Coordinates of C-alpha atoms in Angstrom, one line a residue:
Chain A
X1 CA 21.5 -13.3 -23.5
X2 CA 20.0 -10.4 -25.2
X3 CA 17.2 -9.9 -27.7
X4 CA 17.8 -10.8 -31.3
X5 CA 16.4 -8.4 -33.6
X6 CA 15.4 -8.9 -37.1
X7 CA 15.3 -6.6 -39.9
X8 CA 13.7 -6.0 -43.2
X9 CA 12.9 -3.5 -46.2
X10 CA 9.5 -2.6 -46.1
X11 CA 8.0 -3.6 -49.3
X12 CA 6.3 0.1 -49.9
X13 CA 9.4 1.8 -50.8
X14 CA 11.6 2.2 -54.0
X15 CA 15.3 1.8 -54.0
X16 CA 18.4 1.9 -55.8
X17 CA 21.9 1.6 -55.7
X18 CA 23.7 4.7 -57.0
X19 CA 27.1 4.8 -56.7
X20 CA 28.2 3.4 -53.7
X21 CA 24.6 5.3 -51.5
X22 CA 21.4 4.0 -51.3
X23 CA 18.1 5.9 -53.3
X24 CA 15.1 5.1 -51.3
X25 CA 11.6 6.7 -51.7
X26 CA 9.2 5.8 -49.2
X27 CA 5.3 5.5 -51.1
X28 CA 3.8 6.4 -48.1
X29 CA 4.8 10.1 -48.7
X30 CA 7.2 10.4 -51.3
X31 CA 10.0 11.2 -48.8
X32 CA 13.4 10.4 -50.6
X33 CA 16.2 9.5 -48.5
X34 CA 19.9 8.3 -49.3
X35 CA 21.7 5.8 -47.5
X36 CA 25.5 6.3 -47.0
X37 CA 27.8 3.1 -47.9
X38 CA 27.3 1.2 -44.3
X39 CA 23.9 2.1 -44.2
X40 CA 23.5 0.3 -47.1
X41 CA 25.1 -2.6 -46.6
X42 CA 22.8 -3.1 -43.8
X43 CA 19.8 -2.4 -46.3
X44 CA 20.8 -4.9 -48.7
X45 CA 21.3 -8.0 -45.9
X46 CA 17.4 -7.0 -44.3
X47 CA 16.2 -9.9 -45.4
X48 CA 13.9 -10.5 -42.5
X49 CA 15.7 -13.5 -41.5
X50 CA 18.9 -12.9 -40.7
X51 CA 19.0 -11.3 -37.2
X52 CA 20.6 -8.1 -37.1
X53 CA 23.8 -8.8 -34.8
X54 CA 24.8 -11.5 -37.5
X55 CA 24.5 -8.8 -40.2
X56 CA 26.8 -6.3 -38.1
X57 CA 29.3 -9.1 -38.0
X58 CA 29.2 -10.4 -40.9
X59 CA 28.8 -7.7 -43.4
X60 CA 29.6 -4.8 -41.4
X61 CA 33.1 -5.8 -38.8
X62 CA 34.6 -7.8 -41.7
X63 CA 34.0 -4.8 -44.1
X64 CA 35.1 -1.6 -41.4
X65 CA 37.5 -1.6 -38.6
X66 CA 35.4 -1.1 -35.9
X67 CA 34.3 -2.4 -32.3
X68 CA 31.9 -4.9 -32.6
X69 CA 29.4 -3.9 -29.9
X70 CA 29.9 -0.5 -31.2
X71 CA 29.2 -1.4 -34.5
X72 CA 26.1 -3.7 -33.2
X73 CA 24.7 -0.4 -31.0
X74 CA 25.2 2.2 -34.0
X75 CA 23.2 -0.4 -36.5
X76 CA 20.4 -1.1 -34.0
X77 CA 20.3 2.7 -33.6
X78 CA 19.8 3.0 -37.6
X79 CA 17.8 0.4 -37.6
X80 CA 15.1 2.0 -35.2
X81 CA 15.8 5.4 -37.3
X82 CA 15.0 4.0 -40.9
X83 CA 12.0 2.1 -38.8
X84 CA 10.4 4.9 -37.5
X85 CA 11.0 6.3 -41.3
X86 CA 8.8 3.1 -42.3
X87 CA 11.2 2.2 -44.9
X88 CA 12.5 -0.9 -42.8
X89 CA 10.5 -3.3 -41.0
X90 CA 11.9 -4.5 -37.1
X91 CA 11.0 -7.2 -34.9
X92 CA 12.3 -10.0 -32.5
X93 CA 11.0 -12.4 -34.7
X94 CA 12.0 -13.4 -38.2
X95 CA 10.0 -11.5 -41.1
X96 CA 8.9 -13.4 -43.9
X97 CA 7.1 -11.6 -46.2
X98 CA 8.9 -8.4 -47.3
X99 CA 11.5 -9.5 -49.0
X100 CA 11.6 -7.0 -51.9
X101 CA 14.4 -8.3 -54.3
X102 CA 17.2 -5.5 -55.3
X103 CA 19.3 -5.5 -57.6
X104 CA 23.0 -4.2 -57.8
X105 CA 23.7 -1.5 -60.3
X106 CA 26.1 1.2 -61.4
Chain B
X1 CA 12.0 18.9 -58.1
X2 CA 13.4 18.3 -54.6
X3 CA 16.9 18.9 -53.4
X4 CA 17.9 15.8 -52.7
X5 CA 16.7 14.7 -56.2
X6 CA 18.5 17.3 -58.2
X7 CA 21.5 16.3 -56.4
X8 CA 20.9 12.8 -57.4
X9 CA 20.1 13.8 -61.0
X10 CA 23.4 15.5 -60.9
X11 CA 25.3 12.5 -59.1
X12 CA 23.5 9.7 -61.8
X13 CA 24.8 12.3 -64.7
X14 CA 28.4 12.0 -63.5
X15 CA 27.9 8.2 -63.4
X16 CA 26.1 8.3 -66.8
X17 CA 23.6 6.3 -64.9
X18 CA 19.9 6.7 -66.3
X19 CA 18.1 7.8 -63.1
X20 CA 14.5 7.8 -65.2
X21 CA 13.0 6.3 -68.2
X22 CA 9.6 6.5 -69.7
X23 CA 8.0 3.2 -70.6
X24 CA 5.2 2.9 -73.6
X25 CA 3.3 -0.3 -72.6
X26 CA 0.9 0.3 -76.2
X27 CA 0.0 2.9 -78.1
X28 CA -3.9 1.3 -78.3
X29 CA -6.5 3.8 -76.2
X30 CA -9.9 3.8 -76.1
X31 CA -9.8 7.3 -76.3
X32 CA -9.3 9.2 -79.6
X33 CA -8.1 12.7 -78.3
X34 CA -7.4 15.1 -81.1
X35 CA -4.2 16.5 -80.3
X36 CA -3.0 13.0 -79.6
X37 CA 0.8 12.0 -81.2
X38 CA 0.5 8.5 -81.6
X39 CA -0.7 6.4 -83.7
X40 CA -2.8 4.2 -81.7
X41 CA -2.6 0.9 -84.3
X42 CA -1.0 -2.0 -82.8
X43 CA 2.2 -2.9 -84.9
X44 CA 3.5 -5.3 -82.9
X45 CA 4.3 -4.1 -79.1
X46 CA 6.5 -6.2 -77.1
X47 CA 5.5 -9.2 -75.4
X48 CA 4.9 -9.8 -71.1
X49 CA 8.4 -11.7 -71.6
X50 CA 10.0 -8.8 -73.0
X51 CA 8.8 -6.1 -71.1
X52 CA 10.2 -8.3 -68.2
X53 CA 13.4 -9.0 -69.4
X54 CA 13.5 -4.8 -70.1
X55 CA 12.8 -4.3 -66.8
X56 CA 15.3 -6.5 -65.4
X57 CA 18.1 -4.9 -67.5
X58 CA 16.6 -1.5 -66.4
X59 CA 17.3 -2.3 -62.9
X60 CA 20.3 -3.1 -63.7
X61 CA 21.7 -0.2 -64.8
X62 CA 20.2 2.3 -62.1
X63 CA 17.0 3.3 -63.3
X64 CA 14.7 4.4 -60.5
X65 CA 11.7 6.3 -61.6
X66 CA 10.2 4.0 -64.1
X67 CA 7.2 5.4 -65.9
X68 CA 4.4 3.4 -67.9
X69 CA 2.5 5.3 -70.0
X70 CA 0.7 4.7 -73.2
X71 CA -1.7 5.2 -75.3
X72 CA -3.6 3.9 -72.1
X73 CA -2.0 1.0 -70.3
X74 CA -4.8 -0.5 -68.7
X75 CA -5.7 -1.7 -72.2
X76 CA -2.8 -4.6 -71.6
X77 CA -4.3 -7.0 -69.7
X78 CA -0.9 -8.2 -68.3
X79 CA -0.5 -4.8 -66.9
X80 CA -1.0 -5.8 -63.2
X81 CA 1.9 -8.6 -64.4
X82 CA 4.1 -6.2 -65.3
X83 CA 3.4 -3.6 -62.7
X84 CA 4.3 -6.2 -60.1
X85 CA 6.8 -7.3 -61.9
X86 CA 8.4 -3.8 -61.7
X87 CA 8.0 -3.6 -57.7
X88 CA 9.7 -6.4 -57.0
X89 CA 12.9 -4.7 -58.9
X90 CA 12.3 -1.7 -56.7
X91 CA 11.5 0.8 -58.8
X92 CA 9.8 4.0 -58.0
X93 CA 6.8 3.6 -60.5
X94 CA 4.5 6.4 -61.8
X95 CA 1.5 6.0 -64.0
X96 CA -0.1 7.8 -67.2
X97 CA -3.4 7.0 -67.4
X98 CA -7.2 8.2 -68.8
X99 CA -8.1 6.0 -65.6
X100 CA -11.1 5.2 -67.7
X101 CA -10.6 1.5 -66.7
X102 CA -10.0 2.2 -62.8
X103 CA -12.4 0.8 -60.4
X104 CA -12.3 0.2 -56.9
X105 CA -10.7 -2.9 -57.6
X106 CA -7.6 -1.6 -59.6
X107 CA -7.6 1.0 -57.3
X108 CA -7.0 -0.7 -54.6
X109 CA -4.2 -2.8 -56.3
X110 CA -2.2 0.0 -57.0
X111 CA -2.3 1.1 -53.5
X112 CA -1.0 -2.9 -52.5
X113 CA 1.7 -1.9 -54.8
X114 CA 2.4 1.0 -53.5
X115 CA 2.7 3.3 -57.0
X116 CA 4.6 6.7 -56.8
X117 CA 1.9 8.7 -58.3
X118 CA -0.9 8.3 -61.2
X119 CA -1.3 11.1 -63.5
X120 CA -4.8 11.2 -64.8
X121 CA -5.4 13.0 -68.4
X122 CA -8.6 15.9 -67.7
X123 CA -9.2 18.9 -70.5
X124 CA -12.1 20.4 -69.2
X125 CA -14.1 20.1 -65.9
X126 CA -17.4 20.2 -68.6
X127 CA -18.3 17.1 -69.7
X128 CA -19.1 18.7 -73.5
X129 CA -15.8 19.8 -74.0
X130 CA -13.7 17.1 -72.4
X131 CA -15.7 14.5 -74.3
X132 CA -15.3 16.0 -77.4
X133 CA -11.8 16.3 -77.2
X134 CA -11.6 12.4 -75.9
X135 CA -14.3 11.8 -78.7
X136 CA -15.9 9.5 -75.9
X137 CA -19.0 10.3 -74.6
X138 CA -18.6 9.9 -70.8
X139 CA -15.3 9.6 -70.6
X140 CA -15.2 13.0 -68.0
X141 CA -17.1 11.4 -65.6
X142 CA -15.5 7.9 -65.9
X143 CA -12.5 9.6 -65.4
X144 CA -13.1 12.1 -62.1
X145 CA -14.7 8.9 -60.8
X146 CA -11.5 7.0 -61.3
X147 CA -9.6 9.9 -59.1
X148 CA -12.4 9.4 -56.1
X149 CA -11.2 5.9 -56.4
X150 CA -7.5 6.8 -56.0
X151 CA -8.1 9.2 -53.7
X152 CA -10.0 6.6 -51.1
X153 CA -6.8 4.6 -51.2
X154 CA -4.4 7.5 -50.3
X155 CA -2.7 7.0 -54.0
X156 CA -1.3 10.7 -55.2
X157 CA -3.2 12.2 -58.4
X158 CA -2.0 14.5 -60.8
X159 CA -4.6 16.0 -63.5
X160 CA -2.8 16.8 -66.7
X161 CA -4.5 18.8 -68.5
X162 CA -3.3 20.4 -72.3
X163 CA -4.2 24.0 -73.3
X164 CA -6.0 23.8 -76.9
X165 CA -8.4 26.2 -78.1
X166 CA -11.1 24.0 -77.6
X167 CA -10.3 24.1 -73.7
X168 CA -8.7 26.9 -73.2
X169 CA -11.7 28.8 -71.4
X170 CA -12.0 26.0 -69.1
X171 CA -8.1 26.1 -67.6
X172 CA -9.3 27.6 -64.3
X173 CA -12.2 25.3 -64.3
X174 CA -9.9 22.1 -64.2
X175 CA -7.5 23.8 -61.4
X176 CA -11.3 24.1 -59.4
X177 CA -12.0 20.3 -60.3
X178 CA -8.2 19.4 -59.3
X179 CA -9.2 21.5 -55.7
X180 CA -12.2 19.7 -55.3
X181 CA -10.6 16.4 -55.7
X182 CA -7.3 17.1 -53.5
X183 CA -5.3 16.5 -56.2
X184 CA -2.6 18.2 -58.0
X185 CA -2.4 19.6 -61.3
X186 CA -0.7 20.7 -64.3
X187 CA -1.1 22.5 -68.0
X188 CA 1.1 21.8 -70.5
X189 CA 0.7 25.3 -73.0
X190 CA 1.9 23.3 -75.8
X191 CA 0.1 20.5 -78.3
X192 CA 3.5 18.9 -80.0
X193 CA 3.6 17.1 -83.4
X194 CA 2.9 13.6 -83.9
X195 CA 5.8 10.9 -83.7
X196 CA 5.8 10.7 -87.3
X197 CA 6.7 14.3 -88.1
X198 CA 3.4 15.4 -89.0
X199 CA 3.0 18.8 -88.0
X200 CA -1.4 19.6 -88.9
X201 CA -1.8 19.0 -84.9
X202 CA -0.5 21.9 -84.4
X203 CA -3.4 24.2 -85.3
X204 CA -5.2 23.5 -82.1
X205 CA -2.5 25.3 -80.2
X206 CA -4.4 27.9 -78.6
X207 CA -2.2 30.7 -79.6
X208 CA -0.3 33.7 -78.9
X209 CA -2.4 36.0 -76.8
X210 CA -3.9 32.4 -74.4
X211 CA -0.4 31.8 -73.9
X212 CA 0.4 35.5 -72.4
X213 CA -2.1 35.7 -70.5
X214 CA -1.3 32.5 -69.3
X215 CA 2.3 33.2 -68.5
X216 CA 0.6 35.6 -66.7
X217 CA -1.7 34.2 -64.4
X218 CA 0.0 33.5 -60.9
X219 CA -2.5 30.6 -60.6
X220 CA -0.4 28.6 -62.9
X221 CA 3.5 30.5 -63.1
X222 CA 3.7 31.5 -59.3
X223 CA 5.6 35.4 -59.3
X224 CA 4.5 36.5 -62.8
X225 CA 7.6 39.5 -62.3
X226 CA 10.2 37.2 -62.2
X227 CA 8.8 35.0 -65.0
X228 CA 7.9 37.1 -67.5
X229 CA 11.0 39.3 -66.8
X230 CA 13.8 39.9 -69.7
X231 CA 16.1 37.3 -70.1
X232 CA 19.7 38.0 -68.6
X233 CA 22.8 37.7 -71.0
X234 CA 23.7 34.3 -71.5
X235 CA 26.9 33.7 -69.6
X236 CA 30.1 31.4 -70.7
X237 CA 28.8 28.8 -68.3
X238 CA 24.9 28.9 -69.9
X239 CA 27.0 28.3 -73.4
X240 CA 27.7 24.9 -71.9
X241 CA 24.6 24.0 -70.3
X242 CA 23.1 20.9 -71.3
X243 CA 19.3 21.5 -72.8
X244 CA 17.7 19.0 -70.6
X245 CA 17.9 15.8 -69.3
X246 CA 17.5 13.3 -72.4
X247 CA 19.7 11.0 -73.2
X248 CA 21.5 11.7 -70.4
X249 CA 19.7 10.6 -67.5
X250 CA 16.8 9.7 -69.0
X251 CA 15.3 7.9 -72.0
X252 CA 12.3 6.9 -73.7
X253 CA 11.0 3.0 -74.9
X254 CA 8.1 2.6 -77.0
X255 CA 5.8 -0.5 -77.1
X256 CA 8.0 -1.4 -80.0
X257 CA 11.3 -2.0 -78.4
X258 CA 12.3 1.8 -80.1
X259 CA 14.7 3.8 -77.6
X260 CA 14.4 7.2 -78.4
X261 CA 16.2 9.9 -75.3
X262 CA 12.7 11.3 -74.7
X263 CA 9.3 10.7 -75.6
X264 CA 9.4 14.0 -77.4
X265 CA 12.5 13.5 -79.4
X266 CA 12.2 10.7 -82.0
X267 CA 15.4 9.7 -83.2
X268 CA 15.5 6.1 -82.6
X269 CA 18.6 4.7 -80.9
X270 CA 18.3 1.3 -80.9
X271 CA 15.9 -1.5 -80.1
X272 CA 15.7 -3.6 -77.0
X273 CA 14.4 -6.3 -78.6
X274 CA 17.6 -6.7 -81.0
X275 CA 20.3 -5.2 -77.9
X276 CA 20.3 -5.0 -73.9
X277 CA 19.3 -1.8 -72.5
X278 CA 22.5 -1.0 -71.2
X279 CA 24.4 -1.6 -74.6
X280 CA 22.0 1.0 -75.9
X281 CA 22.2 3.1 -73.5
X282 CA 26.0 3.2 -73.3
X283 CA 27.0 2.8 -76.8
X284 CA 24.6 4.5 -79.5
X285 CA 26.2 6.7 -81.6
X286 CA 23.1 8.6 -81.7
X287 CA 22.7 8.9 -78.0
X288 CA 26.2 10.1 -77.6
X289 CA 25.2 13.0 -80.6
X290 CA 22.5 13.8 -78.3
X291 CA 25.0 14.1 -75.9
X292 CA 27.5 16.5 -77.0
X293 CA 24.8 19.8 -77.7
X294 CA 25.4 22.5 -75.9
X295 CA 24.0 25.6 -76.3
X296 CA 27.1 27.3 -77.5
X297 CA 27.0 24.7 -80.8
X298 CA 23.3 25.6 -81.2
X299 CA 22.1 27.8 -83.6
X300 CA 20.3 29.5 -80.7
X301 CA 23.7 30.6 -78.7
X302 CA 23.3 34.1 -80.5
X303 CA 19.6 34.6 -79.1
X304 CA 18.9 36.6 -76.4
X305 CA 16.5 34.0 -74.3
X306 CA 19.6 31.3 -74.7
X307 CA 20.2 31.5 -71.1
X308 CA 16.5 31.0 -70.3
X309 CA 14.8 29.2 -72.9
X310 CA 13.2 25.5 -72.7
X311 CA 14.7 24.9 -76.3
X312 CA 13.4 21.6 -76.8
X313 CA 15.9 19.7 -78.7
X314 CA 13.3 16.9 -79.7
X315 CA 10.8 19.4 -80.9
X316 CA 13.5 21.1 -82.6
X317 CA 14.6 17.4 -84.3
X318 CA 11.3 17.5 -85.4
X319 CA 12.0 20.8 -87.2
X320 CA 14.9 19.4 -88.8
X321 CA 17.8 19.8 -86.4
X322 CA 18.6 18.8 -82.8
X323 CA 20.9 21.8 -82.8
X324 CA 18.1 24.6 -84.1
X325 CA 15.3 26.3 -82.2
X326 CA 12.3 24.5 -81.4
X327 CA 9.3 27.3 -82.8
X328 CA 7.4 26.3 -79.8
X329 CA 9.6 27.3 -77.2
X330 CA 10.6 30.5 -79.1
X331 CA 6.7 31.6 -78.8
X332 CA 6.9 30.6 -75.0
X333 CA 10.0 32.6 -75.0
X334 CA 8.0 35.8 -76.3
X335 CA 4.8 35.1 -75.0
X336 CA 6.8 34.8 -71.2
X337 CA 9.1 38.2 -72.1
X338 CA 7.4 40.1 -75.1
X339 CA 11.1 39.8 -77.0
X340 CA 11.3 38.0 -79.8
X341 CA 13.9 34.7 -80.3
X342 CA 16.1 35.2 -83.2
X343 CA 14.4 32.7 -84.6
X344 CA 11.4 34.5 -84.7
X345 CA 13.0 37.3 -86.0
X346 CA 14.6 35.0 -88.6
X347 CA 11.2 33.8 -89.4
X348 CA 9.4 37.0 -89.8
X349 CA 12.6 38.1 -92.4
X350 CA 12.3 35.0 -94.3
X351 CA 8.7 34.9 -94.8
X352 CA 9.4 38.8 -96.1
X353 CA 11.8 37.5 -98.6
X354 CA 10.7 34.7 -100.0
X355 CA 7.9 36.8 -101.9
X356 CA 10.9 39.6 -102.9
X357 CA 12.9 36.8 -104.0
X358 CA 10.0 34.6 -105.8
X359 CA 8.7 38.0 -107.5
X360 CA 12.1 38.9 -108.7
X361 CA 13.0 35.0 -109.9
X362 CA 9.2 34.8 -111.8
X363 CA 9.6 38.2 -113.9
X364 CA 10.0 36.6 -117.3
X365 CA 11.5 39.0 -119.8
X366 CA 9.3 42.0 -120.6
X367 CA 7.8 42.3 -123.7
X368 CA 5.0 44.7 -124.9
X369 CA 2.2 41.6 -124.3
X370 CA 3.5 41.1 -121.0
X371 CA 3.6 44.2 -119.3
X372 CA 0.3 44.1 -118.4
X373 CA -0.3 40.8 -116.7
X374 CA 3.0 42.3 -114.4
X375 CA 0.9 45.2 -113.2
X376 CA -1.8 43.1 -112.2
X377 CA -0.5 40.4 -110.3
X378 CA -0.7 40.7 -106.4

């Protein structure tokens, strides 16, 4: 059976929904990225509990047409990416603090 | 402003989303600054409960960069309530302070909550002229010790500092202090009138000549060629430019509940307190006036810095008429290029006249007694 990773927003950034993307400011170093719409979708389910696999198929394979193990490697890929970043906290264990709350907008 | 930011600004305009809005938390300071705008009694600012409920609605409709100011804000004691409040939603926060009331403590607690930036108010690196400008004695070194706190926690300072004539031989003095302290900083050339119209302020504007050689210093302008160069013929597309981002992706709240589309430009649009945010924001009939100037309707689309100028139209509301020239940024204008705005030229006409016309209005009917009174008047 393999790993199951969990994934949550790092409580040090600044976000927004704009449109259908994704503002998020890291305060580490003012770095401003945008998420595009799948991206962003997995942003808003990082809750710290729900492990990422279930997020991919529940949010992202009933949303998209696409391969489930593809769309399971591409997120943990992103993932790592917005990790590294420090705008998203990883483990293979459930994360219970940062759960910043966000809200939907225009 | 980066790339990615203007891009957004331009994306949240499209979606008449506003990306940024300045918060008032009080207009109270323990400072007394004498080209301040406010008026710093309390008459009746907005309760913990409301702020929140503002902020909620805020995040609601898109904001992002959410910035408390004051008066100074640490006077509240439920800032730290609100501040948090405001992370939780998300929002990209940035701070106006004195940071007369920063310790290591609240220092530290801005870093837990990971604040954008803190702007820190700083006239003069000399302790005699900041104070007397803050009219509170220690207030300089209160405040640089503030920054050092800051600074420990890896928290991003800004010095603002505000050319008068009481500070204006000390502009290169704060830019050393700013160095010193690893912090950024900026001069705003311009004192502005108070909220309430009153224009006396005004008189510690430093003036024409501090300004030019201002608008010349690289220090401050970067390439002094291209800023001080003529300004290029406005173009059909300048005609519709919008003058700047209020009331259209931005907006102002005072600690009243007031919504105003810039902290600058006080025509109130609604209060919070009686209407969401949103419903202001969407539906004022003053916001949507705001809205429609573009330069071509102004009575600056005939000037020859229309294309260039920062024609403020809350400074030029104050005069009167969102759609006139804001004098202030007609001096920039020909302090920057050495041409005069035709408003300035307007001006200088007018203030000719006036005497023509008063003289000519004031001859009473000659008679023999008169003649001589005539002949000596100035």
């Amino acid at each position: 059976m393999s790993r199951k990773l969990y994934v949550a927003r790092s409580p040090r950034i600044a976000a927004r929904k704009l449109g259908e993307e994704m503002l998020v400011m890291s305060a580490v170093d003012s770095t401003l990225f945008t998420l595009n719409p799948t991206a962003t979708i997995l942003w808003q389910a990082a809750d710290g509990a729900t492990p990422l696999d279930e997020i991919v198929e529940h949010k992202i394979c009933s949303e998209f047409d696409v391969n489930p193990d593809e769309a399971l490697r591409d997120a943990e890929t992103l993932a790592n990416d917005l990790a590294t970043r420090g705008i998203l906290l990883i483990s293979e264990q459930p994360i219970g603090a940062a759960k910043p709350r966000l809200q939907e907008s225009a | 402003m980066s790339a990615l930011l203007q891009e957004m600004g331009d994306r949240a305009l499209a979606l008449g989303v506003p990306l940024s809005v300045q918060v008032d938390l009080t207009y109270r300071c323990n400072e007394q600054c004498i080209h301040c705008y406010l008026d710093h009694t309390d008459h009746g600012e907005m309760t913990t409960a409301e702020i929140k409920r503002l902020l909620a609605e805020m995040a609601e409709a898109g904001v992002f960069i959410l910035t408390f100011s004051g008066g100074e804000i640490f006077l509240r004691r439920d800032f730290f309530d609100i501040l948090e409040y405001a992370r939780e939603l998300t929002f990209c926060v940035k701070l106006k302070t004195n940071a007369v009331l920063i310790r290591e403590a609240q220092a530290a607690r801005l870093r837990d909550l990971a604040v954008q930036s803190i702007q820190v108010s700083i006239y003069s690196h000399r302790p005699e002229v900041h104070d007397a400008i803050t009219k509170v004695p220690g207030s300089l070194r209160r405040s640089i010790n503030a920054i050092r706190f800051l600074k420990s926690q890896n928290l991003k300072v800004i010095i603002a500092n505000v050319l008068m004539t009481a500070n204006m031989e000390d502009i290169h003095g704060v830019r050393a202090l700013a160095d010193e302290l690893g912090v950024e900083c900026s001069l705003d050339p311009t004192v502005t009138p108070m909220m309430d119209g009153d224009r006396s302020i005004l008189n510690l504007n430093a003036g024409d000549s501090a300004l030019r050689q201002i608008f010349r210093d690289e220090a401050f302008i970067g390439n002094a060629e291209e800023f001080c160069a003529p300004p290029p013929t406005p173009s059909e597309d300048s005609m519709d430019s919008l003058p700047c981002s209020a009331g259209h992706t931005s907006c102002y709240v005072s600690p009243y509940g007031e919504l105003y589309p810039c902290v600058q430009f006080p025509l109130s649009c609604g209060n919070v307190r009686q209407q969401s945010f949103l419903d202001i924001w969407r539906n004022s009939q003053q916001l949507k006036e705001v809205r429609s100037i573009r330069l071509r309707d102004t009575s600056c689309s005939k000037c020859a810095h229309g294309a260039t100028c920062t024609r403020c139209p809350g400074l030029a509301f104050l005069e009167g008429n969102m759609r006139g020239p804001s004098t202030a940024d007609c001096e920039k204008s020909y302090a920057r290029t050495g041409i005069p705005s035709a408003n300035l030229l307007a001006k200088k006409e007018t203030n000719a006249a006036p005497r023509r016309l008063v003289q000519i209005q004031l001859v009473p009917p000659i008679t023999g007694s008169r003649l001589s009174n005539l002949a000596a008047a100035p």
